[in-house]
Coordinates of C-alpha atoms and ligand atoms in Angstrom, one line a residue:
X25 CA -8.3 16.7 32.4
X26 CA -6.3 19.2 33.2
X27 CA -3.0 19.4 31.8
X28 CA -1.0 19.8 35.4
X29 CA -2.5 16.8 36.0
X30 CA 0.0 14.9 33.9
X31 CA 3.0 13.9 35.8
X32 CA 5.0 12.8 33.3
X33 CA 8.2 15.1 32.4
X34 CA 9.3 14.5 29.0
X35 CA 5.0 13.9 28.2
X36 CA 5.0 17.5 29.6
X37 CA 7.7 19.1 27.7
X38 CA 6.8 17.6 24.2
X39 CA 3.4 18.7 25.0
X40 CA 3.6 22.8 25.5
X41 CA 6.2 22.6 22.4
X42 CA 3.6 21.3 20.4
X43 CA 0.9 24.1 21.3
X44 CA 3.4 27.1 20.7
X45 CA 3.0 25.7 17.3
X46 CA 0.0 25.1 16.9
X47 CA -1.6 27.8 19.2
X48 CA -4.4 26.4 19.9
X49 CA -7.4 28.4 21.5
X50 CA -7.3 25.3 24.6
X51 CA -5.7 22.5 25.7
X52 CA -7.4 19.2 26.7
X53 CA -5.6 15.9 28.2
X54 CA -8.4 13.2 27.8
X55 CA -9.4 10.8 30.9
X56 CA -11.2 8.1 28.2
X57 CA -14.7 8.6 30.4
X58 CA -17.7 7.5 29.1
X59 CA -18.8 11.3 30.0
X60 CA -15.9 12.4 28.2
X61 CA -17.0 10.5 25.0
X62 CA -20.6 12.1 25.9
X63 CA -19.5 15.5 26.0
X64 CA -17.5 15.8 23.2
X65 CA -20.1 14.1 21.0
X66 CA -23.0 16.3 22.4
X67 CA -21.0 19.5 20.8
X68 CA -20.2 17.5 17.2
X69 CA -24.2 16.6 17.3
X70 CA -25.1 20.4 18.2
X71 CA -22.5 21.5 15.4
X72 CA -23.8 20.4 12.6
X73 CA -21.1 17.5 12.0
X74 CA -23.1 15.1 13.5
X75 CA -25.8 13.0 12.8
X76 CA -27.1 11.5 16.1
X77 CA -29.2 7.9 14.9
X78 CA -32.8 7.2 15.9
X79 CA -32.7 3.7 15.6
X80 CA -29.2 3.0 17.3
X81 CA -28.7 3.8 20.8
X82 CA -25.6 6.6 21.5
X83 CA -24.9 6.4 17.8
X84 CA -24.1 8.9 15.2
X85 CA -23.0 9.4 11.3
X86 CA -20.7 12.1 10.2
X87 CA -19.8 12.0 6.4
X88 CA -16.7 13.3 5.2
X89 CA -15.7 16.0 2.8
X90 CA -15.2 14.2 -0.2
X91 CA -11.8 14.6 -0.4
X92 CA -11.1 12.9 2.5
X93 CA -12.5 9.0 2.8
X94 CA -9.5 6.9 2.8
X95 CA -5.9 6.6 3.6
X96 CA -3.9 9.1 1.3
X97 CA -1.3 6.6 0.4
X98 CA 0.5 9.4 -2.4
X99 CA 0.8 11.9 0.8
X100 CA 2.4 9.3 3.4
X101 CA 5.9 9.3 3.8
X102 CA 8.6 7.0 5.7
X103 CA 11.0 10.0 6.6
X104 CA 13.7 7.6 7.9
X105 CA 17.3 9.2 7.8
X106 CA 18.7 7.7 4.5
X107 CA 16.5 7.2 1.4
X108 CA 17.8 3.8 1.3
X109 CA 16.0 2.7 4.5
X110 CA 12.8 3.9 3.9
X111 CA 13.5 1.4 0.3
X112 CA 11.4 1.3 -2.9
X113 CA 8.0 1.2 -1.6
X114 CA 7.9 3.8 0.2
X115 CA 7.5 7.5 -0.4
X116 CA 10.5 8.9 1.4
X117 CA 11.3 12.8 2.4
X118 CA 14.8 14.1 4.3
X119 CA 13.0 14.3 7.9
X120 CA 14.5 17.7 7.9
X121 CA 13.2 19.7 5.3
X122 CA 9.6 17.2 5.8
X123 CA 9.9 18.7 9.7
X124 CA 10.7 22.2 8.0
X125 CA 7.5 21.9 5.5
X126 CA 5.6 20.7 7.8
X127 CA 5.9 23.1 11.0
X128 CA 5.1 25.8 8.9
X129 CA 2.0 23.9 7.9
X130 CA 1.5 23.0 11.6
X131 CA 2.0 27.0 12.8
X132 CA -0.5 28.4 14.2
X133 CA -3.1 25.8 12.3
X134 CA -5.2 25.2 15.8
X135 CA -6.4 28.8 15.6
X136 CA -9.8 28.6 17.1
X137 CA -10.0 24.8 18.1
X138 CA -9.6 23.0 20.9
X139 CA -5.8 20.9 21.6
X140 CA -6.8 17.3 22.5
X141 CA -4.3 15.1 24.4
X142 CA -4.8 11.3 23.8
X143 CA -3.0 9.1 26.3
X144 CA -3.8 6.0 24.8
X145 CA -2.4 2.1 24.8
X146 CA -2.0 -0.3 22.2
X147 CA -3.1 -3.3 23.9
X148 CA -4.2 -4.5 26.9
X149 CA -2.5 -1.6 29.6
X150 CA 0.0 -3.9 31.4
X151 CA 0.5 -6.8 28.8
X152 CA 4.3 -6.8 28.5
X153 CA 3.6 -6.7 24.3
X154 CA 1.7 -3.8 24.5
X155 CA 3.0 -0.3 24.0
X156 CA 1.8 3.6 25.1
X157 CA 1.5 6.9 22.9
X158 CA 0.3 10.4 23.3
X159 CA -1.9 11.4 20.1
X160 CA -2.6 15.5 20.1
X161 CA -4.6 16.2 17.7
X162 CA -7.7 19.4 17.1
X163 CA -10.2 16.9 16.1
X164 CA -13.3 15.5 18.3
X165 CA -14.2 12.4 16.0
X166 CA -10.3 11.9 17.0
X167 CA -10.7 11.5 20.2
X168 CA -14.4 9.5 20.2
X169 CA -13.2 6.9 17.4
X170 CA -9.5 6.2 19.5
X171 CA -11.7 6.1 22.2
X172 CA -13.8 3.4 21.4
X173 CA -10.2 2.2 18.9
X174 CA -7.5 1.8 22.0
X175 CA -7.3 2.1 25.7
X176 CA -7.5 5.4 27.2
X177 CA -6.7 8.3 30.0
X178 CA -6.7 8.1 33.0
X179 CA -5.2 4.0 33.2
X180 CA -2.9 4.1 31.0
X181 CA -1.0 7.6 32.7
X182 CA -1.0 5.2 35.5
X183 CA 0.6 2.9 33.5
X184 CA 3.3 5.2 32.2
X185 CA 4.6 6.7 35.3
X186 CA 6.6 9.4 35.2
X187 CA 9.3 8.2 32.7
X188 CA 7.7 5.3 31.5
X189 CA 8.3 5.1 27.1
X190 CA 5.7 6.7 24.9
X191 CA 5.5 7.3 21.0
X192 CA 4.2 11.3 20.3
X193 CA 1.5 11.7 17.8
X194 CA 0.4 14.8 16.0
X195 CA -2.6 15.7 14.2
X196 CA -4.5 18.6 12.8
X197 CA -6.7 18.5 10.1
X198 CA -5.3 21.2 8.8
X199 CA -7.9 24.3 9.2
X200 CA -7.6 26.7 11.1
X201 CA -9.8 29.1 11.8
X202 CA -10.7 32.9 12.1
X203 CA -12.4 35.0 14.7
X204 CA -16.0 34.1 14.9
X205 CA -15.5 31.3 11.7
X206 CA -17.0 27.8 12.9
X207 CA -17.2 25.0 10.4
X208 CA -20.5 25.4 9.9
X209 CA -20.8 21.5 10.1
X210 CA -18.9 20.5 7.5
X211 CA -16.4 17.9 8.2
X212 CA -12.3 19.7 8.1
X213 CA -9.7 19.0 6.2
X214 CA -6.9 20.3 4.5
X215 CA -6.3 20.2 0.0
X216 CA -4.7 17.0 -0.8
X217 CA -1.5 18.6 -1.6
X218 CA -1.5 19.8 2.0
X219 CA -1.6 16.0 3.9
X220 CA 1.3 14.7 5.2
X221 CA 1.2 11.4 7.0
X222 CA 4.7 10.9 8.5
X223 CA 6.7 8.6 10.1
X224 CA 9.6 9.1 11.7
X225 CA 11.2 5.8 12.0
X226 CA 14.2 7.2 14.5
X227 CA 12.6 9.5 16.1
X228 CA 10.1 6.6 16.7
X229 CA 7.0 9.9 16.0
X230 CA 4.7 10.4 13.5
X231 CA 3.3 14.0 12.5
X232 CA 0.1 14.0 10.7
X233 CA -1.9 16.6 9.2
X234 CA -5.2 17.5 6.8
X235 CA -6.6 14.8 7.6
X236 CA -9.6 13.6 9.5
X237 CA -9.9 10.1 7.7
X238 CA -9.1 6.7 9.4
X239 CA -5.3 5.4 9.5
X240 CA -4.9 8.7 8.8
X241 CA -6.2 10.1 11.7
X242 CA -6.3 7.8 14.0
X243 CA -3.3 7.4 14.5
X244 CA -2.3 4.3 17.1
X245 CA -3.7 2.0 13.9
X246 CA -1.6 2.3 10.6
X247 CA 0.7 4.3 11.7
X248 CA 2.0 3.0 15.1
X249 CA 0.7 -0.1 15.2
X250 CA 1.9 -0.8 12.2
X251 CA 4.9 1.8 10.7
X252 CA 6.6 2.0 14.4
X253 CA 6.1 -1.1 15.1
X254 CA 7.4 -2.9 12.7
X255 CA 10.5 -1.4 12.9
X256 CA 10.8 -2.0 16.6
X257 CA 9.0 -5.5 16.1
X258 CA 12.4 -5.6 13.1
X259 CA 14.7 -4.3 16.2
X260 CA 13.4 -6.3 18.8
X261 CA 12.6 -9.4 17.4
X262 CA 8.9 -9.5 17.0
X263 CA 6.4 -9.6 14.1
X264 CA 3.7 -5.9 13.8
X265 CA 1.4 -7.3 10.6
X266 CA -1.1 -6.4 8.8
X267 CA -2.9 -9.7 10.2
X268 CA -6.8 -10.5 12.3
X269 CA -6.6 -13.2 15.2
X270 CA -9.1 -15.7 15.1
X271 CA -9.8 -18.7 17.8
X272 CA -11.2 -21.7 15.6
X273 CA -12.3 -24.9 18.0
X274 CA -13.0 -28.2 16.2
X275 CA -15.2 -30.7 16.9
X276 CA -13.8 -31.9 19.2
X277 CA -13.3 -29.0 21.0
X278 CA -9.9 -28.8 20.2
X279 CA -8.8 -25.1 19.2
X280 CA -6.0 -23.4 17.0
X281 CA -5.0 -19.8 16.8
X282 CA -5.2 -18.9 13.2
X283 CA -4.0 -14.9 12.1
X284 CA -4.7 -13.6 8.5
X285 CA -3.1 -11.3 6.4
X286 CA -5.4 -9.6 3.5
X287 CA -4.8 -6.3 2.4
X288 CA -7.4 -3.3 2.8
X289 CA -11.4 -4.6 2.0
X290 CA -10.3 -8.1 1.3
X291 CA -11.4 -10.1 3.6
X292 CA -9.8 -9.6 7.2
X293 CA -13.1 -8.4 9.5
X294 CA -15.1 -10.9 8.0
X295 CA -12.9 -13.7 8.3
X296 CA -12.3 -13.4 11.8
X297 CA -16.0 -13.7 12.4
X298 CA -17.2 -16.1 10.5
X299 CA -20.7 -17.9 10.9
X300 CA -18.9 -21.3 10.0
X301 CA -21.2 -23.6 7.6
X302 CA -19.6 -27.0 8.8
X303 CA -21.4 -28.7 11.3
X304 CA -19.6 -28.5 14.9
X305 CA -17.1 -25.9 14.2
X306 CA -16.9 -22.5 15.8
X307 CA -14.7 -19.0 15.0
X308 CA -14.3 -16.6 17.9
X309 CA -12.8 -13.0 17.5
X310 CA -9.1 -11.5 18.5
X311 CA -8.5 -9.4 16.4
X312 CA -9.4 -7.9 13.2
X313 CA -6.9 -5.7 11.4
X314 CA -3.4 -5.7 13.2
X315 CA -1.3 -8.9 15.0
X316 CA 1.8 -7.9 17.6
X317 CA 3.6 -11.3 18.1
X318 CA 6.2 -12.5 20.4
X319 CA 7.9 -15.6 21.0
X320 CA 7.0 -17.0 24.4
X321 CA 9.2 -18.6 26.9
X322 CA 8.2 -21.9 24.9
X323 CA 9.4 -21.3 21.6
X324 CA 5.4 -20.4 20.1
X325 CA 4.4 -16.8 18.5
X326 CA 2.1 -14.9 21.1
X327 CA 0.0 -12.8 19.6
X328 CA -2.3 -9.9 21.2
X329 CA -4.7 -7.8 18.8
X330 CA -3.2 -4.0 20.3
X331 CA -6.4 -2.8 19.2
X332 CA -9.9 -1.9 20.9
X333 CA -12.3 -1.7 18.5
X334 CA -12.9 -2.6 15.1
X335 CA -12.6 0.3 12.3
X336 CA -14.7 -1.4 9.7
X337 CA -15.6 -2.0 6.3
X338 CA -19.6 -1.1 5.3
X339 CA -20.7 -1.8 2.4
X340 CA -20.9 -5.6 2.0
X341 CA -21.5 -6.5 5.4
X342 CA -25.4 -7.4 6.1
X343 CA -26.8 -10.1 8.7
X344 CA -26.0 -12.4 5.8
X345 CA -22.1 -12.3 5.0
X346 CA -21.2 -10.6 8.5
X347 CA -24.1 -11.1 12.0
X348 CA -21.1 -10.6 14.4
X349 CA -20.2 -7.3 12.4
X350 CA -23.6 -5.8 12.3
X351 CA -24.2 -6.8 16.2
X352 CA -21.7 -5.1 17.0
X353 CA -22.2 -1.4 15.9
X354 CA -26.0 -2.2 17.1
X355 CA -25.4 1.0 19.5
X356 CA -22.2 3.0 20.9
X357 CA -20.9 3.1 17.2
X358 CA -19.9 5.5 14.8
X359 CA -20.6 5.8 11.3
X360 CA -18.7 7.3 8.5
X361 CA -20.0 8.1 5.2
X362 CA -22.7 5.7 5.0
X363 CA -26.0 6.5 3.5
X364 CA -28.4 7.9 6.2
X365 CA -32.3 6.2 6.3
X366 CA -36.2 8.9 6.9
X367 CA -36.4 6.6 10.1
X368 CA -33.1 7.7 11.2
X369 CA -30.6 4.3 10.8
X370 CA -27.9 3.8 8.5
X371 CA -28.0 2.0 5.0
X372 CA -25.2 0.9 2.5
X373 CA -24.6 -1.1 -0.4
X374 CA -25.3 -4.7 0.0
X375 CA -26.5 -4.5 3.9
X376 CA -29.1 -7.7 3.0
X377 CA -32.3 -5.4 2.1
X378 CA -32.9 -2.3 0.0
X379 CA -34.3 0.9 1.4
X380 CA -37.4 2.2 1.7
X381 CA -38.6 6.0 0.8
X382 CA -35.8 8.6 0.2
X383 CA -32.1 8.6 1.6
X384 CA -29.2 10.9 2.1
X385 CA -26.5 10.1 0.6
X386 CA -23.0 10.2 1.9
X387 CA -22.2 13.4 0.3
X388 CA -25.4 15.0 1.4
X389 CA -28.1 14.9 -1.2
X390 CA -31.6 13.2 -1.2
X391 CA -32.3 10.6 -3.3
X392 CA -34.9 8.1 -3.8
X393 CA -33.8 4.7 -2.4
X394 CA -33.5 1.8 -5.3
X395 CA -35.9 -1.0 -5.0
X396 CA -32.1 -3.5 -4.6
X397 CA -29.2 -3.1 -2.3
X398 CA -27.6 -2.9 -5.1
X399 CA -26.0 1.3 -7.0
X400 CA -24.6 1.3 -10.4
X401 CA -21.0 1.9 -10.0
X402 CA -19.7 5.9 -8.5
X403 CA -23.3 6.6 -7.3
X404 CA -23.6 4.6 -4.2
X405 CA -25.2 5.9 -1.1
X406 CA -22.5 4.9 0.7
X407 CA -19.1 4.9 -0.3
X408 CA -17.7 2.2 -0.9
X409 CA -14.5 3.1 2.0
X410 CA -18.0 4.0 4.6
X411 CA -16.9 3.0 7.8
X412 CA -18.3 1.8 11.2
X413 CA -16.2 1.6 14.0
X414 CA -17.6 -0.3 17.0
X415 CA -16.1 -1.9 20.4
X416 CA -14.3 -5.1 20.1
X417 CA -16.3 -6.2 23.4
X418 CA -20.2 -5.8 21.7
X419 CA -19.4 -8.5 19.0
X420 CA -20.7 -11.6 20.2
X421 CA -17.8 -13.7 19.2
X422 CA -15.3 -12.1 20.8
X423 CA -12.7 -14.6 22.5
X424 CA -12.8 -15.0 26.5
X425 CA -9.2 -14.3 26.1
X426 CA -9.1 -11.8 23.3
X427 CA -7.2 -9.3 25.9
X428 CA -5.3 -12.0 27.8
X429 CA -2.2 -9.8 28.4
X430 CA 0.7 -13.1 27.2
X431 CA -1.6 -13.3 23.8
X432 CA -2.8 -16.4 22.3
X433 CA -0.3 -19.6 20.5
X434 CA -0.5 -18.9 16.8
X435 CA -0.4 -22.4 14.3
X436 CA -1.4 -20.8 11.0
X437 CA -0.6 -17.4 8.6
X438 CA -2.4 -16.8 6.4
X439 CA -1.5 -15.6 3.4
X440 CA -4.5 -14.0 1.1
X441 CA -5.7 -11.1 -1.8
X442 CA -8.4 -10.4 -4.5
X443 CA -6.9 -12.3 -6.8
X444 CA -9.5 -12.8 -9.8
X445 CA -7.0 -15.4 -11.3
X446 CA -3.8 -18.2 -11.1
X447 CA -4.1 -18.1 -7.1
X448 CA -6.2 -21.3 -6.1
X449 CA -8.5 -20.9 -3.2
X450 CA -6.3 -22.5 -0.3
X451 CA -2.4 -23.9 -0.8
X452 CA -0.1 -24.5 1.8
X453 CA 3.8 -23.7 1.9
X454 CA 6.1 -26.0 2.0
X455 CA 8.7 -25.0 5.3
X456 CA 8.7 -21.6 6.8
X457 CA 11.5 -19.8 3.7
X458 CA 8.5 -21.0 1.0
X459 CA 5.7 -19.7 2.8
X460 CA 8.2 -16.2 3.2
X461 CA 8.3 -16.6 -0.3
X462 CA 4.3 -16.5 -0.8
X463 CA 4.0 -13.4 1.7
X464 CA 6.3 -11.8 -0.8
X465 CA 4.4 -12.1 -3.9
X466 CA 1.2 -11.3 -2.5
X467 CA -1.0 -10.0 -4.7
X468 CA -4.7 -8.1 -4.9
X469 CA -6.6 -5.7 -6.6
X470 CA -6.6 -1.9 -5.2
X471 CA -9.5 -1.3 -3.0
X472 CA -11.6 1.7 -1.9
X473 CA -9.4 1.7 1.3
X474 CA -6.9 3.6 -0.6
X475 CA -7.7 7.0 -2.6
X476 CA -6.1 5.7 -5.9
X477 CA -5.7 6.3 -10.1
X478 CA -4.7 2.3 -9.8
X479 CA -9.0 0.7 -7.3
X480 CA -9.5 -2.3 -9.7
X481 CA -5.6 -3.4 -10.5
X482 CA -4.3 -6.0 -9.4
X483 CA -1.2 -4.8 -7.8
X484 CA 1.6 -6.8 -5.6
X485 CA 1.3 -5.6 -1.9
X486 CA 4.0 -8.2 0.3
X487 CA 2.5 -9.7 3.5
X488 CA -0.3 -6.8 2.8
X489 CA 2.1 -4.5 4.4
X490 CA 3.0 -2.5 0.8
X491 CA 2.0 0.7 2.9
X492 CA 2.1 0.1 6.2
X493 CA 5.6 -1.0 6.7
X494 CA 8.2 1.2 8.5
X495 CA 11.1 0.2 6.3
X496 CA 13.3 -1.2 3.7
X497 CA 11.1 -4.2 2.7
X498 CA 13.8 -6.1 1.6
X499 CA 14.9 -6.2 4.9
X500 CA 11.6 -6.5 6.0
X501 CA 12.1 -10.4 4.0
X502 CA 15.3 -10.3 5.3
X503 CA 13.7 -10.0 9.1
X504 CA 11.0 -12.3 8.4
X505 CA 13.5 -15.2 7.4
X506 CA 15.0 -14.8 10.3
X507 CA 12.0 -14.8 12.3
X508 CA 12.1 -18.6 11.0
X509 CA 16.1 -19.7 13.0
X510 CA 14.4 -18.6 15.9
X511 CA 12.9 -21.4 16.7
X512 CA 11.5 -25.4 15.9
X513 CA 9.9 -25.9 12.2
X514 CA 7.3 -27.6 14.4
X515 CA 6.9 -25.0 17.3
X516 CA 6.5 -22.2 14.1
X517 CA 2.8 -21.3 12.6
X518 CA 2.4 -23.1 9.5
X519 CA 1.8 -20.8 6.4
X520 CA -0.9 -20.6 3.9
X521 CA -1.9 -19.0 0.5
X522 CA -5.7 -18.5 0.4
X523 CA -8.0 -16.8 -2.3
X524 CA -11.4 -16.3 -1.7
X525 CA -11.9 -13.6 -5.2
X526 CA -11.3 -16.3 -8.0
X527 CA -13.6 -15.4 -10.8
X528 CA -15.1 -17.5 -13.6
X529 CA -14.9 -15.8 -17.5
X530 CA -18.7 -14.1 -17.0
X531 CA -16.7 -12.4 -14.0
X532 CA -18.8 -13.5 -11.1
X533 CA -17.1 -15.0 -8.1
X534 CA -16.7 -18.8 -7.8
X535 CA -16.5 -19.8 -4.2
X536 CA -19.0 -18.2 -1.8
X537 CA -16.6 -16.9 0.2
X538 CA -18.0 -15.7 4.7
X539 CA -19.0 -17.8 6.4
X540 CA -18.3 -21.1 3.8
X541 CA -14.4 -20.1 4.3
X542 CA -14.9 -22.5 7.3
X543 CA -14.5 -24.7 5.4
X544 CA -11.4 -24.0 3.9
X545 CA -9.8 -23.4 7.6
X546 CA -11.3 -26.9 8.5
X547 CA -8.4 -28.4 5.8
X548 CA -6.1 -26.0 7.4
X549 CA -6.9 -26.9 10.9
X550 CA -6.0 -30.7 10.7
X551 CA -2.9 -29.9 7.8
X552 CA -1.8 -28.1 11.6
X553 CA -2.0 -31.6 13.4
X554 CA -0.3 -33.5 9.9
X555 CA -3.8 -35.2 8.8
X556 CA -3.2 -37.3 5.8
X557 CA -5.9 -34.9 3.8
X558 CA -3.0 -32.8 1.4
X559 CA -1.1 -34.1 -1.5
X560 CA 2.2 -32.1 -2.6
X561 CA 2.0 -30.4 -5.7
X562 CA 4.2 -28.3 -8.3
X563 CA 3.4 -25.2 -5.9
X564 CA 2.8 -26.5 -2.4
X565 CA 0.3 -28.8 -0.2
X566 CA -2.9 -29.1 -1.5
X567 CA -6.0 -30.4 -0.2
X568 CA -7.0 -34.5 -1.3
X569 CA -9.7 -35.3 -3.3
X570 CA -12.8 -34.9 -0.7
X571 CA -10.4 -33.4 1.4
X572 CA -12.6 -30.4 1.6
X573 CA -16.4 -30.5 2.7
X574 CA -18.0 -29.6 0.3
X575 CA -22.0 -30.9 1.8
X576 CA -24.4 -28.0 1.7
X577 CA -22.2 -26.5 -1.0
X578 CA -23.4 -24.5 -3.7
X579 CA -20.3 -24.4 -6.2
X580 CA -20.7 -27.3 -9.3
X581 CA -17.9 -29.8 -9.5
X582 CA -16.3 -28.4 -12.3
X583 CA -15.7 -24.8 -11.1
X584 CA -14.4 -26.7 -7.6
X585 CA -11.5 -28.5 -9.6
X586 CA -10.5 -25.1 -11.6
X587 CA -10.0 -23.5 -7.7
X588 CA -8.1 -26.6 -6.3
X589 CA -5.4 -27.5 -9.5
X590 CA -2.4 -25.8 -10.6
X591 CA -3.1 -22.9 -13.3
X592 CA 0.5 -24.1 -14.5
X593 CA 0.6 -21.5 -17.8
X594 CA -0.9 -18.2 -14.9
X595 CA 1.8 -19.3 -12.7
X596 CA 4.4 -19.1 -15.7
X597 CA 3.0 -16.0 -16.3
X598 CA 3.4 -15.1 -12.2
X599 CA 7.1 -16.4 -12.2
X600 CA 7.6 -13.6 -15.2
X601 CA 6.2 -10.8 -13.3
X602 CA 7.6 -11.8 -9.7
X603 CA 11.4 -12.1 -11.6
X604 CA 10.9 -8.7 -14.1
X605 CA 9.5 -6.3 -12.1
X606 CA 8.6 -7.6 -8.8
X607 CA 12.2 -8.5 -7.1
X608 CA 14.1 -6.4 -9.0
X609 CA 12.8 -3.7 -7.1
X610 CA 14.7 -4.8 -4.2
X611 CA 17.9 -5.1 -5.5
X612 CA 20.7 -6.2 -3.1
X613 CA 18.4 -6.7 0.0
X614 CA 16.6 -9.3 -1.4
X615 CA 16.9 -11.8 0.4
X616 CA 18.8 -15.1 -1.6
X617 CA 16.4 -17.0 0.1
X618 CA 13.2 -16.3 -2.0
X619 CA 15.4 -15.9 -5.1
X620 CA 16.4 -19.4 -4.6
X621 CA 12.5 -20.1 -3.5
X622 CA 11.7 -18.4 -6.9
X623 CA 14.0 -21.0 -9.3
X624 CA 13.0 -24.3 -7.3
X625 CA 8.9 -23.6 -8.1
X626 CA 9.6 -22.3 -11.7
X627 CA 11.8 -25.9 -11.6
X628 CA 8.8 -27.6 -10.4
X629 CA 6.3 -26.4 -12.7
X630 CA 8.9 -27.4 -16.1
Ligands
GTP24 P1 -9.4 -3.6 5.9 O1 -10.7 -3.2 6.9 O2 -9.7 -2.0 5.0 O3 -8.7 -3.6 6.2 O4 -10.2 -4.9 5.4 P2 -11.0 -6.1 5.3 O5 -9.2 -6.4 5.2 O6 -11.0 -6.4 6.8 O7 -11.8 -6.6 4.5 P3 -13.4 -6.4 5.1 O8 -13.6 -8.1 6.1 O9 -13.7 -5.3 5.6 O10 -14.1 -7.1 3.6 C1 -14.1 -6.2 2.7 C2 -14.8 -6.4 1.3 O11 -14.6 -7.7 1.1 C3 -17.2 -6.4 2.3 O12 -17.5 -6.0 1.5 C4 -17.2 -7.4 2.6 O13 -18.1 -8.4 1.7 C5 -15.8 -8.3 1.7 N1 -15.3 -9.5 1.8 C6 -15.3 -10.0 2.6 N2 -15.0 -11.3 2.8 C7 -15.4 -11.7 1.2 C8 -15.5 -13.1 1.0 O14 -15.1 -14.2 1.3 N3 -15.8 -13.0 -0.5 C9 -15.8 -11.9 -0.9 N4 -16.8 -12.4 -2.1 N5 -16.0 -10.9 -0.1 C10 -15.6 -10.4 1.1
SPV25 C1 -6.9 -0.5 5.9 O1 -7.4 0.2 5.1 O2 -6.2 -1.4 6.1 C2 -7.9 0.1 7.4 C3 -8.4 1.6 6.9 O3 -7.9 -1.1 8.3 S1 -7.8 2.2 7.7 O4 -7.8 2.4 9.4 O5 -8.5 3.4 7.1 O6 -5.7 2.3 7.2
MN26 MN1 -7.1 -2.5 7.5

């Protein structure tokens, strides 16, 4: 589309201003059509950037630069006017200074490239919970991913009208081309020290420079739907969370909706799509990464999935672990940093079968496939953060109501992470504030979803929002406490802490996870109905003996006992660490309610 078709004065003025700075060869307004997607993809195939996959209709593989494979938390900024408002867990640069630095980088950054203007909506177009953004980008890869991940184009412009609100999002890969120069089939991006993923919370603006990957570049996702939206949610009394949303149906046909916050690459997509191993239960998907929740007139919290696709972790996904995800990316999908097989399909570690013959690894090297589907650490054929981008509507278990503009009423919140010790398989908070306490102490081993030298080490990741909260985390905790005062206890979701990742002394997972997590979901479902299936312990409510269905489960009675009991010594260390290292970070902003919960927990464990 031609820019002159844009009838929104403020958007047009902003775009014109960005054109002046970035100096693209041409400007193009996206309509979000299939024809547009196909044309852009064909251009990327012709230029050697994308590889069509013979085995998957309308699907392609991209290989990024080895330096541009995941989110860059060290280069991510919350540029609030006051440093204190970004808080102790975010990087901060003065917004005026940051804009100066970035404007220099943006100057002429689109030479030799097209500037694409993407009008997009987070959430169903027309939903009172949805919000609109414009992403300017010089990456056709970003455009195609955004078309899958969000609602793009004409229908969004119609909903926006001539004066609707939008979040301006500017993105460049940060690699201007000289006259006659081309990318030559190489993924364009800037050096690490020139990458900036910047949020300006007061202005509700996003500026991203230098990376083409995932959350760094698809600005509707983490930058808007979490970092900026969390600020809006604080101001307007709702929740923008790093949560999956699932629909759970019990054998009697009763339905409950559950959300879960687990850190990056800790199992949201898998839980959202799981196939229960216990008879009669059913899981359907509403969302796999982000939930926006507002109170309905009935005093309950209603959640929508602001996204329209999945940007899922590829390694570990198989017909055995997550058949629904495998089905979702059968066609019309984009694969990034997966391996390529001789017959034109993708492959990754733990895909469930070994590859045959030669594989092209994610760096583009041709290597002999191994006779198994595992690879030694550091020698993976697919990058550990390789991803698939797939339309949500292709998911066989997508819930019919996944695009309901009013959202779905939530009965339970889960928190979790990768904790090899201490944290049991499941426990339930004693109260709302105790649940907020549990969210605030979430810890997890850092995964490959972030470029970090901490990968594998346990770090605190409160509410799985450490990299995604757009303001002071202490104020965020307080916001959660306040949400609990807005309605009655019985209308609030019940809060649970789960851990699928306990390890034994040899380092093996003690719980089979995946489909067997349905056994825990069933217990949670019944807890929400206050069934007599729990015992009160020092740390909260836990399953009564036999209350978790273990029929056909391949876990020894001793292992079950261990993951379902209170590790008193472990919890004492946990409390010590929270008291000495975690809570002091938030200073006077730590809500007193959380310190009271910590003291009370310590008292109960004495
Ligand atoms: P993001 O998209 O980064 O936010 O990740 P996510 O939370 O959606 O994680 P995802 O479901 O994609 O899982 C990440 C990795 O954890 C994959 O390799 C999964 O196979 C693995 N995983 C998921 N669920 C389980 C589980 O219950 N047990 C074990 N052992 N591994 C799991
Ligand atoms: C995450 O890291 O939590 C993701 C992937 O969901 S990304 O979109 O890259 O942030
Ligand atoms: Mn995520």
